[in-house]
Amino acid sequence: MNDMPRGSIPSETVRRIQECIDIVDVVSPYLMLRKQGQNYVGLCPFHQEKTPSFVVSPSKQLFHCFGCGAGGDVFGFLMKADALSFPEALRVLGEKAGIAVVPASSPVQDPEESSSKESLLKIHQEAAVYYHDLLLNHPGARLTREYLQKRGVQEDAIKNFMLGYALPLWDGLLKYLQGRGWAPDEAEKAGLAILRQDGTGHYDRFRDRLIFPIRNLQGKVIAFGGRVLPNSQSDKGSDATLPKYMNSPETSLYTKGQHLYALDKARGAVSQAGSLVIVEGYLDALAAHQAGVQNVVATLGTALTQEHLHLIGRFTRKVILVFDPDLAGVRAALRTVELFMSGGVHAQVVMLPEGEDPDSFIKNHGSVAFKELLSKPIGLLDFALQQMVAKASKKTIEEKLRIIEEVLPVLAKIQNHVERSHYLKWVADELGVHERDLGQELVHHVRKSKKVPKQEPSFIPKTPQFPVEEQMLIQLLLQGKVKPNALQGRVQPGDFTDPRLGPLFSLILETAQGGGEVQIRELLLATQHDSEINLLISAWSLQELTCEEYEKTVQDCLQKLYSKRLNRELQEMEEKIRKAEQEADRETVRALQQGVLSLKRQILLTQQSY
Ligand SMILES: [Zn+2]
């Protein structure tokens, strides 16, 4: 959580925005939420998990993850999810609510990092506009426009995906950006320009390329992919060493293997379709969207990674991989098997007919045929094993052994025993070996490769220990099971022995309007600077209570607090007696001993009443 105080913006504005915004609306684009009782639950976007421990409460307008401890209000969520500062999160939500966010006095100073992120986003947006405008209007982009036309990319899609064109110039973008106030080293930082080796200046990274803006989940441009055009100068001329595809380098906005092309546009359709379709090329994804199949994304020139799966898992548990039937496509499919088997996302495969990619398939057979194809995927495991077993002629024993070597690691990964023996039998039949022999090889392999079982990384912070009755009382208050004014005169902030809970108790009483209702939002705002207490509030507000008879529990808690107070007083008094005895102050000793007796009687009474 960000430590910046929220003070610089009028709290009135903050409150008005809070009232207009529903945390469920803000959170739901980031993960699949399922209704559970009064709350929603889902897989936490902040740590990897397979069972949901992320809770969103519409009534309390807060979220908490009982796995990793993340929690807070709607601002806290956006700050964490999009790495925003508080003023940035406020601005985003203000825009959503139609409320202008004006700083109270001096302009808000963003932390350096987030302001540099913001400026990176701005320069990317400017560059995207520049490239896009060139593609639409520049005479030099005529061939590129014709190329897109030939590939059936319509103007709507060009605009929707904001495709662009980089002129074959060394400083086209640089000059444009400079004209808009950007220094060359800012363009370099964004990965848009490259410093000359002799250090004398910069040149454009993307030249004579079709440009695909890569966007984050919020639709903001964070990087570019550039494709060399067939027959262009670069394709055959001096730049022949350049790769066909080139992406932006990594920046603080963009990390390789963490983004999927068009996911910002696909995610709505993903939740409708219940699955995500992954293709390989930008134009493949574009063609699918254009044909009305919108739950489609493309990998950005890298193999699928664990991070991709984590990202995907926030939206769906079902993935359909579309592969070309050539050897490279098959190999790519096989590489993903182990990834998916340990990833918690179920993968299926669709193979295209010989010589087709999704783009050409849609063009040649139409979108209905493409949808039809997608409706009949086969399991990735079936597919992989079929490919492995089928690819050799299976005649010689050497070949069979080689295939078995390849198949065993995959079989060993199958967790479900029934499933495993099903595939074992199938492979044995296909290879013409005894099922029992293959089974023994499998056992052998599992033993050989047995390592420490892989566990989900544990981000669970050490839960601070609190005295049970103190925590329970605060929890009952936060969850509205006991009203603040019902505790009037029965317990003091000083009765809490934990140094964090006394002040929290005072704050709860202060913010409760007229002592009637606890104001969670106010509490979260007031404790924004103290992330530990802030997280405590969101956790304890949502954590299920272990008790049922609330009034009785309150009684018990109060009694324990009371008897702890008496015991403290007793200790203090005995300490004073020791001191007075040292000073031979008999009168004081006698008076104190009276007090001790009376305290002991009271303590006895409280114990009896349990
Ligand atoms: Zn979490």
XYZ file of C-alpha atoms and ligand atoms in Angstrom:
611
model
C 0.000 0.000 0.000
C 1.144 3.455 -0.795
C 2.250 5.487 2.143
C 1.354 8.833 0.685
C -1.221 10.698 2.712
C -4.486 11.481 1.047
C -4.515 14.956 2.463
C -3.761 17.044 -0.609
C -7.155 16.444 -2.205
C -10.284 17.651 -0.436
C -11.763 14.759 1.490
C -15.150 15.937 0.287
C -14.115 14.992 -3.268
C -12.841 11.627 -2.084
C -16.154 10.922 -0.382
C -18.240 11.975 -3.350
C -16.256 9.692 -5.622
C -16.600 6.832 -3.141
C -20.341 7.268 -3.152
C -20.579 7.091 -6.945
C -18.287 4.124 -7.441
C -19.038 0.492 -6.667
C -15.935 -1.506 -5.795
C -17.424 -4.568 -7.502
C -17.513 -2.690 -10.837
C -13.927 -1.602 -10.419
C -12.590 -5.002 -9.394
C -14.541 -7.235 -11.767
C -12.595 -6.442 -14.958
C -9.492 -7.793 -13.243
C -10.775 -11.210 -12.277
C -13.757 -13.491 -12.339
C -15.949 -12.836 -9.328
C -18.434 -15.327 -7.997
C -21.234 -14.384 -5.625
C -20.936 -16.049 -2.254
C -23.428 -14.976 0.368
C -23.248 -11.218 0.716
C -19.791 -11.051 -0.837
C -17.982 -11.927 -4.027
C -14.987 -14.218 -4.170
C -12.370 -14.870 -6.828
C -8.766 -15.751 -7.498
C -6.509 -13.053 -6.129
C -4.866 -10.903 -8.810
C -1.983 -10.153 -6.476
C -0.683 -13.644 -5.809
C -0.890 -17.012 -7.505
C -3.496 -19.314 -6.103
C -5.780 -22.110 -7.171
C -8.579 -21.704 -4.666
C -10.165 -18.285 -4.257
C -9.283 -16.350 -1.141
C -9.961 -12.899 -2.543
C -13.137 -11.396 -1.095
C -14.975 -8.272 -2.228
C -17.712 -6.853 -0.056
C -20.260 -4.637 -1.833
C -21.891 -3.603 1.435
C -18.622 -2.544 3.054
C -17.027 -1.433 -0.224
C -13.735 -3.115 0.510
C -11.674 -6.085 -0.571
C -9.353 -8.452 1.190
C -7.246 -11.419 0.188
C -6.945 -13.988 2.941
C -4.098 -15.600 1.009
C -1.610 -12.773 0.658
C -3.092 -10.194 3.000
C -3.758 -7.517 0.382
C -6.763 -5.422 1.210
C -8.359 -2.018 1.352
C -10.931 0.144 -0.344
C -11.573 0.874 -4.000
C -8.657 3.318 -4.189
C -6.311 0.835 -2.583
C -7.343 -1.798 -5.094
C -6.669 0.379 -8.109
C -3.376 1.609 -6.675
C -2.181 -1.940 -6.251
C -3.653 -3.415 -9.428
C -2.441 -0.686 -11.768
C 0.555 0.517 -9.767
C -0.949 3.982 -9.362
C -0.360 6.636 -6.770
C -3.363 7.721 -4.743
C -3.927 10.912 -6.791
C -3.759 8.851 -9.981
C -6.263 6.308 -8.679
C -8.483 9.157 -7.596
C -8.279 10.743 -11.025
C -9.169 7.465 -12.753
C -12.176 6.884 -10.507
C -13.122 10.555 -10.646
C -13.277 10.305 -14.422
C -15.464 7.246 -14.101
C -17.773 9.035 -11.703
C -17.748 12.284 -13.665
C -16.247 14.216 -10.762
C -13.338 16.565 -11.359
C -10.393 16.005 -9.062
C -8.789 19.295 -8.130
C -5.975 19.399 -5.602
C -6.701 21.529 -2.546
C -3.705 23.816 -2.800
C -0.424 23.133 -4.542
C -0.421 20.642 -7.377
C -0.079 17.084 -6.184
C 3.463 15.811 -6.268
C 3.375 12.283 -7.556
C 6.072 9.927 -6.407
C 8.853 9.934 -8.978
C 8.298 6.411 -10.139
C 4.628 6.735 -10.929
C 5.143 10.046 -12.683
C 7.754 8.437 -14.886
C 5.257 5.646 -15.580
C 2.666 8.202 -16.456
C 5.017 9.980 -18.808
C 5.937 6.643 -20.413
C 2.249 6.053 -21.075
C 1.927 9.528 -22.539
C 4.835 9.181 -24.930
C 3.529 5.798 -26.084
C 0.139 7.319 -26.744
C 1.716 10.148 -28.751
C 3.786 7.700 -30.776
C 0.721 5.536 -31.440
C -1.181 8.549 -32.747
C 1.784 9.482 -34.951
C 2.140 6.010 -36.497
C -1.611 5.626 -36.901
C -1.973 8.946 -38.671
C 0.851 8.049 -41.052
C -0.784 4.749 -41.940
C -4.109 6.401 -42.657
C -2.879 9.460 -44.524
C 0.772 9.481 -45.552
C 1.575 8.849 -49.242
C 4.581 6.803 -48.096
C 2.239 4.308 -46.421
C 0.408 3.427 -49.625
C 2.019 -0.011 -49.981
C 1.231 -0.821 -46.379
C -2.391 0.184 -46.835
C -2.560 -2.014 -49.920
C -0.973 -4.876 -48.033
C -3.574 -4.631 -45.274
C -6.332 -4.411 -47.831
C -5.041 -7.534 -49.548
C -5.023 -9.323 -46.214
C -8.631 -8.275 -45.736
C -8.049 -5.938 -42.799
C -10.857 -3.416 -42.846
C -10.594 0.228 -41.940
C -12.682 -0.287 -38.797
C -10.186 -2.803 -37.491
C -7.247 -0.571 -38.437
C -8.793 2.177 -36.353
C -9.971 -0.056 -33.551
C -6.532 -1.601 -33.113
C -4.886 1.707 -33.974
C -2.507 0.100 -36.438
C 0.250 2.345 -37.666
C 3.151 2.711 -39.995
C 6.725 3.793 -39.321
C 8.307 5.599 -42.271
C 11.698 4.409 -43.527
C 13.378 7.339 -41.771
C 15.986 7.441 -39.036
C 14.351 10.270 -37.155
C 10.697 10.449 -38.221
C 9.277 9.702 -34.795
C 12.094 11.488 -32.972
C 11.385 14.739 -34.792
C 7.664 14.420 -34.232
C 8.142 13.786 -30.526
C 10.645 16.617 -30.225
C 8.091 18.935 -31.774
C 5.769 17.936 -28.963
C 8.281 18.578 -26.236
C 9.845 15.155 -25.729
C 13.606 14.862 -25.427
C 15.369 12.094 -27.377
C 16.465 10.349 -24.198
C 12.829 10.177 -23.108
C 12.069 8.409 -26.383
C 15.014 6.126 -25.677
C 13.708 5.334 -22.199
C 10.395 4.365 -23.767
C 12.205 2.028 -26.154
C 11.133 4.080 -29.160
C 14.596 5.371 -30.029
C 18.079 3.911 -29.824
C 21.269 5.713 -28.834
C 23.915 5.626 -31.581
C 26.897 3.491 -30.714
C 29.242 6.468 -30.831
C 26.889 8.297 -28.506
C 26.324 11.188 -30.903
C 22.565 10.996 -30.998
C 19.488 8.827 -31.329
C 17.621 7.100 -34.138
C 14.133 5.606 -34.455
C 13.817 1.986 -33.379
C 10.959 1.222 -35.763
C 11.546 2.045 -39.419
C 9.504 1.012 -42.434
C 7.307 -1.302 -40.445
C 3.648 -1.990 -39.911
C 3.076 -1.020 -36.279
C 0.880 -2.845 -33.772
C 0.343 -0.960 -30.526
C 0.456 -3.337 -27.566
C -1.937 -2.335 -24.825
C -2.325 -3.163 -21.177
C -5.592 -4.337 -19.649
C -6.837 -0.770 -19.389
C -6.313 -0.262 -23.111
C -3.298 2.023 -22.640
C -0.472 1.624 -25.153
C 2.595 0.217 -23.369
C 4.753 -1.069 -26.242
C 4.804 -1.659 -29.981
C 5.244 -4.588 -32.280
C 6.620 -3.861 -35.728
C 6.306 -6.129 -38.730
C 8.441 -5.860 -41.839
C 6.282 -5.751 -44.942
C 6.803 -8.171 -47.775
C 8.586 -6.404 -50.660
C 9.497 -3.424 -48.536
C 12.980 -1.951 -48.664
C 13.844 -3.485 -45.328
C 12.629 -6.884 -46.413
C 15.193 -7.287 -49.165
C 17.534 -4.349 -48.879
C 20.080 -3.023 -46.460
C 18.171 -3.998 -43.323
C 17.826 -7.623 -44.365
C 19.343 -8.731 -41.087
C 16.425 -7.277 -39.153
C 13.870 -9.778 -37.924
C 10.424 -9.971 -39.478
C 8.863 -9.060 -36.163
C 10.322 -6.696 -33.651
C 8.883 -5.633 -30.315
C 9.676 -2.793 -27.955
C 12.359 -3.626 -25.414
C 11.363 -4.085 -21.798
C 10.456 -0.935 -19.891
C 8.787 -0.367 -16.556
C 5.498 -0.670 -18.469
C 6.272 -3.732 -20.506
C 7.842 -7.044 -19.549
C 8.285 -9.839 -22.062
C 6.101 -12.848 -21.444
C 3.584 -10.980 -19.316
C 1.229 -9.465 -21.851
C -1.120 -10.820 -24.456
C -2.015 -8.901 -27.572
C -5.663 -7.726 -27.671
C -6.502 -9.007 -24.182
C -7.896 -5.562 -23.367
C -10.415 -6.019 -26.168
C -10.976 -9.726 -25.594
C -11.649 -9.855 -21.897
C -15.322 -8.954 -22.093
C -15.919 -11.653 -24.689
C -13.863 -14.118 -22.655
C -16.272 -14.013 -19.764
C -19.200 -14.405 -22.151
C -17.660 -17.276 -24.100
C -16.178 -18.905 -21.019
C -12.888 -19.472 -22.792
C -9.907 -17.656 -24.220
C -8.543 -18.450 -27.671
C -4.808 -17.998 -28.216
C -3.336 -17.535 -31.673
C 0.215 -16.783 -32.685
C 0.174 -13.659 -34.844
C -1.086 -10.120 -34.412
C -2.954 -10.299 -37.699
C -4.504 -13.624 -36.703
C -5.975 -12.049 -33.587
C -7.079 -9.045 -35.580
C -8.768 -11.183 -38.230
C -10.663 -13.104 -35.557
C -11.899 -9.936 -33.861
C -12.895 -8.512 -37.198
C -14.865 -11.677 -37.913
C -16.755 -11.262 -34.654
C -14.829 -13.862 -32.660
C -13.599 -11.597 -29.930
C -12.326 -13.860 -27.175
C -9.054 -14.109 -29.088
C -5.573 -12.923 -28.108
C -2.111 -13.411 -29.573
C 1.154 -14.194 -27.868
C 3.699 -11.495 -28.512
C 6.321 -13.514 -30.300
C 7.214 -15.473 -27.183
C 6.171 -18.868 -25.929
C 3.449 -18.950 -23.309
C 4.794 -18.419 -19.826
C 3.697 -19.097 -16.282
C 2.957 -15.363 -15.998
C 0.647 -15.574 -19.002
C -1.236 -18.406 -17.329
C -1.536 -16.409 -14.159
C -2.934 -13.503 -16.148
C -5.337 -15.752 -18.067
C -6.450 -17.483 -14.875
C -7.890 -14.201 -13.682
C -10.450 -14.313 -16.484
C -11.035 -17.933 -17.357
C -9.913 -21.469 -16.584
C -10.323 -22.594 -20.182
C -7.933 -21.907 -23.013
C -8.106 -22.966 -26.643
C -4.786 -22.951 -28.471
C -4.925 -22.562 -32.229
C -1.902 -23.987 -34.002
C -0.694 -24.289 -37.537
C -0.397 -27.910 -38.547
C 3.240 -27.574 -39.542
C 5.991 -29.084 -37.443
C 6.777 -25.809 -35.708
C 3.156 -25.496 -34.650
C 3.085 -29.012 -33.269
C 6.326 -28.474 -31.417
C 4.962 -25.254 -29.943
C 1.898 -27.148 -28.734
C 4.021 -29.848 -27.141
C 6.107 -27.277 -25.319
C 3.034 -25.935 -23.553
C 1.877 -29.311 -22.210
C 3.902 -29.298 -19.026
C 3.137 -25.627 -18.446
C -0.596 -26.215 -18.559
C -0.435 -29.396 -16.526
C 0.959 -27.491 -13.591
C -0.870 -24.240 -14.188
C -4.464 -24.812 -13.133
C -5.756 -23.648 -16.520
C -7.326 -26.277 -18.739
C -6.036 -26.217 -22.309
C -7.502 -27.563 -25.504
C -6.127 -27.500 -29.008
C -7.491 -26.687 -32.418
C -5.407 -27.617 -35.448
C -5.914 -25.715 -38.652
C -5.978 -27.465 -42.011
C -2.666 -27.852 -43.808
C -1.211 -24.562 -45.021
C -3.596 -22.291 -43.126
C -3.212 -19.811 -40.326
C -6.230 -18.290 -38.529
C -6.081 -15.205 -40.723
C -6.144 -17.131 -43.992
C -8.626 -19.663 -42.648
C -11.140 -16.945 -41.816
C -10.581 -15.305 -45.175
C -10.982 -18.571 -47.092
C -13.722 -20.250 -45.089
C -15.504 -17.467 -43.229
C -16.136 -16.721 -39.594
C -18.852 -19.349 -39.200
C -16.406 -22.072 -40.158
C -13.858 -20.629 -37.744
C -16.370 -20.663 -34.893
C -17.290 -24.205 -35.869
C -13.639 -25.198 -35.675
C -13.250 -23.593 -32.262
C -16.276 -25.470 -30.985
C -14.528 -28.818 -31.470
C -11.218 -28.613 -29.684
C -9.426 -31.663 -28.364
C -7.661 -31.884 -25.034
C -4.070 -30.702 -25.096
C -2.925 -33.922 -23.448
C -4.699 -36.121 -26.004
C -3.246 -34.032 -28.740
C 0.281 -34.079 -27.371
C 0.327 -37.826 -26.763
C -1.154 -38.501 -30.190
C 1.540 -36.400 -31.798
C 4.318 -38.044 -29.830
C 3.154 -41.557 -30.503
C 2.210 -40.968 -34.117
C 5.298 -39.219 -35.311
C 7.494 -42.277 -35.598
C 6.808 -45.317 -37.708
C 6.914 -47.322 -34.480
C 8.584 -50.272 -36.125
C 11.845 -50.728 -34.330
C 12.280 -51.237 -30.630
C 14.712 -48.292 -30.550
C 12.024 -45.996 -31.865
C 9.509 -47.293 -29.361
C 11.945 -46.727 -26.514
C 12.648 -43.210 -27.691
C 8.934 -42.415 -27.790
C 8.462 -43.909 -24.335
C 11.263 -41.705 -23.018
C 9.367 -38.717 -24.343
C 5.938 -39.796 -23.157
C 6.815 -40.816 -19.607
C 7.425 -37.301 -18.230
C 4.031 -36.235 -19.531
C 2.248 -39.276 -18.110
C 4.017 -38.761 -14.814
C 2.564 -35.282 -14.542
C -1.036 -36.464 -14.702
C -2.354 -36.101 -11.179
C -5.585 -38.019 -11.563
C -4.924 -41.779 -11.313
C -7.883 -42.833 -13.424
C -6.832 -40.418 -16.132
C -3.263 -41.561 -15.906
C -4.067 -45.239 -16.345
C -6.406 -44.359 -19.203
C -3.554 -42.716 -21.108
C -1.107 -45.391 -20.065
C -3.285 -48.043 -21.641
C -3.778 -45.989 -24.763
C -0.047 -45.383 -25.260
C 0.737 -49.050 -24.591
C -1.844 -50.138 -27.176
C -0.584 -47.677 -29.757
C 3.014 -48.770 -29.320
C 2.178 -52.438 -29.051
C 3.858 -52.909 -25.682
C 2.500 -54.451 -22.497
C 0.573 -52.029 -20.358
C 2.176 -53.555 -17.269
C 5.701 -53.005 -18.599
C 4.968 -49.421 -19.488
C 3.432 -48.955 -16.049
C 6.608 -50.212 -14.419
C 8.692 -47.837 -16.496
C 6.415 -45.044 -15.351
C 6.826 -45.952 -11.683
C 10.560 -46.089 -12.256
C 10.518 -42.684 -13.901
C 8.438 -41.101 -11.148
C 10.824 -42.452 -8.486
C 13.854 -41.257 -10.395
C 12.522 -37.758 -10.871
C 10.951 -37.409 -7.467
C 11.938 -34.092 -6.034
C 10.564 -31.855 -3.375
C 6.947 -31.294 -4.393
C 6.392 -27.906 -5.915
C 4.284 -25.708 -3.724
C 2.410 -22.583 -4.474
C 4.614 -19.717 -3.445
C 3.495 -18.568 -0.071
C 3.090 -14.865 0.316
C 1.218 -15.172 3.539
C 2.681 -12.575 5.837
C 3.252 -13.433 9.442
C -0.058 -12.619 11.028
C 0.538 -10.360 13.950
C -0.733 -11.968 17.108
C -3.289 -10.079 19.098
C -4.897 -10.924 22.413
C -7.973 -12.915 21.422
C -10.532 -10.852 23.333
C -9.121 -7.568 22.013
C -9.184 -8.730 18.406
C -12.659 -10.204 18.828
C -14.104 -7.027 20.264
C -12.709 -4.906 17.419
C -13.946 -7.454 14.887
C -17.435 -7.442 16.361
C -17.414 -3.654 16.117
C -16.150 -3.615 12.514
C -18.761 -6.137 11.463
C -21.577 -4.231 13.109
C -22.360 -6.990 15.606
C -22.055 -4.534 18.453
C -22.699 -0.794 18.247
C -20.056 1.610 19.525
C -22.456 3.342 21.901
C -23.356 -0.009 23.443
C -19.794 -0.091 24.770
C -19.964 3.378 26.266
C -18.432 3.361 29.716
C -17.811 -0.383 29.593
C -14.354 -0.308 28.041
C -11.591 2.286 27.610
C -8.953 2.536 24.884
C -6.425 2.048 27.682
C -7.887 -1.383 28.413
C -6.382 -2.731 25.207
C -2.940 -4.107 25.936
C -1.876 -4.223 22.289
C -0.404 -0.818 21.413
C -2.096 -0.845 17.984
C -5.587 -1.701 19.126
C -6.177 1.014 21.726
C -5.746 3.822 19.173
C -7.808 1.850 16.636
C -10.604 1.511 19.173
C -10.520 5.287 19.796
C -10.625 5.911 16.063
C -13.624 3.623 15.648
C -15.496 5.600 18.313
C -14.422 8.942 16.816
C -15.503 8.114 13.278
C -18.754 6.419 14.267
C -21.454 8.984 13.647
C -23.166 9.684 16.939
C -21.758 6.401 18.170
C -24.340 4.517 16.131
C -22.645 2.969 13.130
C -19.028 2.082 12.476
C -17.822 3.836 9.315
C -15.452 1.460 7.549
C -14.716 3.881 4.698
C -13.840 6.657 7.100
C -11.620 4.298 9.035
C -9.782 3.249 5.897
C -9.303 6.850 4.829
C -8.081 7.862 8.253
C -5.561 5.022 8.434
C -4.312 5.338 4.869
C -0.832 6.275 6.078
C -0.614 3.189 8.285
C -0.737 0.187 5.996
C -0.643 -2.354 8.827
C -3.767 -0.999 10.505
C -5.362 -0.369 7.123
C -4.990 -4.028 6.162
C -6.157 -5.101 9.590
C -9.391 -3.173 9.134
C -10.167 -4.733 5.768
C -9.250 -8.217 6.976
C -11.201 -8.079 10.216
C -14.214 -6.536 8.538
C -14.522 -9.493 6.187
C -13.101 -12.407 8.152
C -15.744 -14.855 9.244
C -16.418 -14.656 12.932
C -15.711 -17.766 14.916
C -18.413 -17.008 17.461
C -22.183 -17.019 17.141
C -23.735 -15.493 20.233
C -22.456 -12.000 19.742
C -23.871 -10.413 22.881
C -22.434 -13.156 25.050
C -19.067 -12.901 23.287
C -19.027 -9.162 23.876
C -19.703 -9.815 27.558
C -16.866 -12.321 27.743
C -14.454 -9.979 25.977
C -15.328 -7.078 28.232
C -14.959 -9.224 31.307
C -11.533 -10.424 30.218
C -10.433 -6.891 29.465
C -11.752 -5.819 32.851
C -9.952 -8.561 34.729
C -6.762 -7.816 32.811
C -7.084 -4.217 33.899
C -7.544 -5.273 37.526
C -4.505 -7.510 37.307
C -2.455 -4.667 35.868
C -3.557 -2.409 38.690
C -2.712 -5.148 41.164
C 0.803 -5.458 39.777
C 1.289 -1.720 39.896
C 0.101 -1.622 43.479
C 2.377 -4.441 44.540
C 5.262 -2.623 42.891
C 4.387 0.483 44.894
C 4.256 -1.562 48.087
C 7.768 -2.882 47.446
C 8.975 0.658 46.960
C 7.232 1.925 50.092
C 8.669 -0.974 52.091
C 12.165 -0.078 50.914
C 11.535 3.446 52.111
C 10.038 2.076 55.346
C 6.901 4.115 54.698
C 4.594 1.964 56.803
C 1.530 4.120 56.475
C 1.575 3.989 52.695
C 2.217 0.260 52.784
C -0.834 -0.261 54.965
C -3.053 1.866 52.735
C -1.826 0.083 49.638
C -2.380 -3.312 51.175
C -6.011 -2.352 51.727
C -6.217 -1.571 48.037
C -4.578 -4.876 47.127
C -7.108 -6.782 49.177
C -10.009 -5.031 47.560
C -8.543 -5.628 44.091
C -8.054 -9.304 44.833
C -11.667 -9.547 45.924
C -12.810 -7.963 42.677
C -10.626 -10.290 40.639
C -12.072 -13.255 42.485
C -15.559 -11.993 41.711
C -14.884 -11.673 37.994
C -13.431 -15.178 37.932
C -16.472 -16.614 39.671
C -18.837 -15.037 37.235
C -17.315 -16.913 34.272
Zn -3.771 -12.502 -2.630
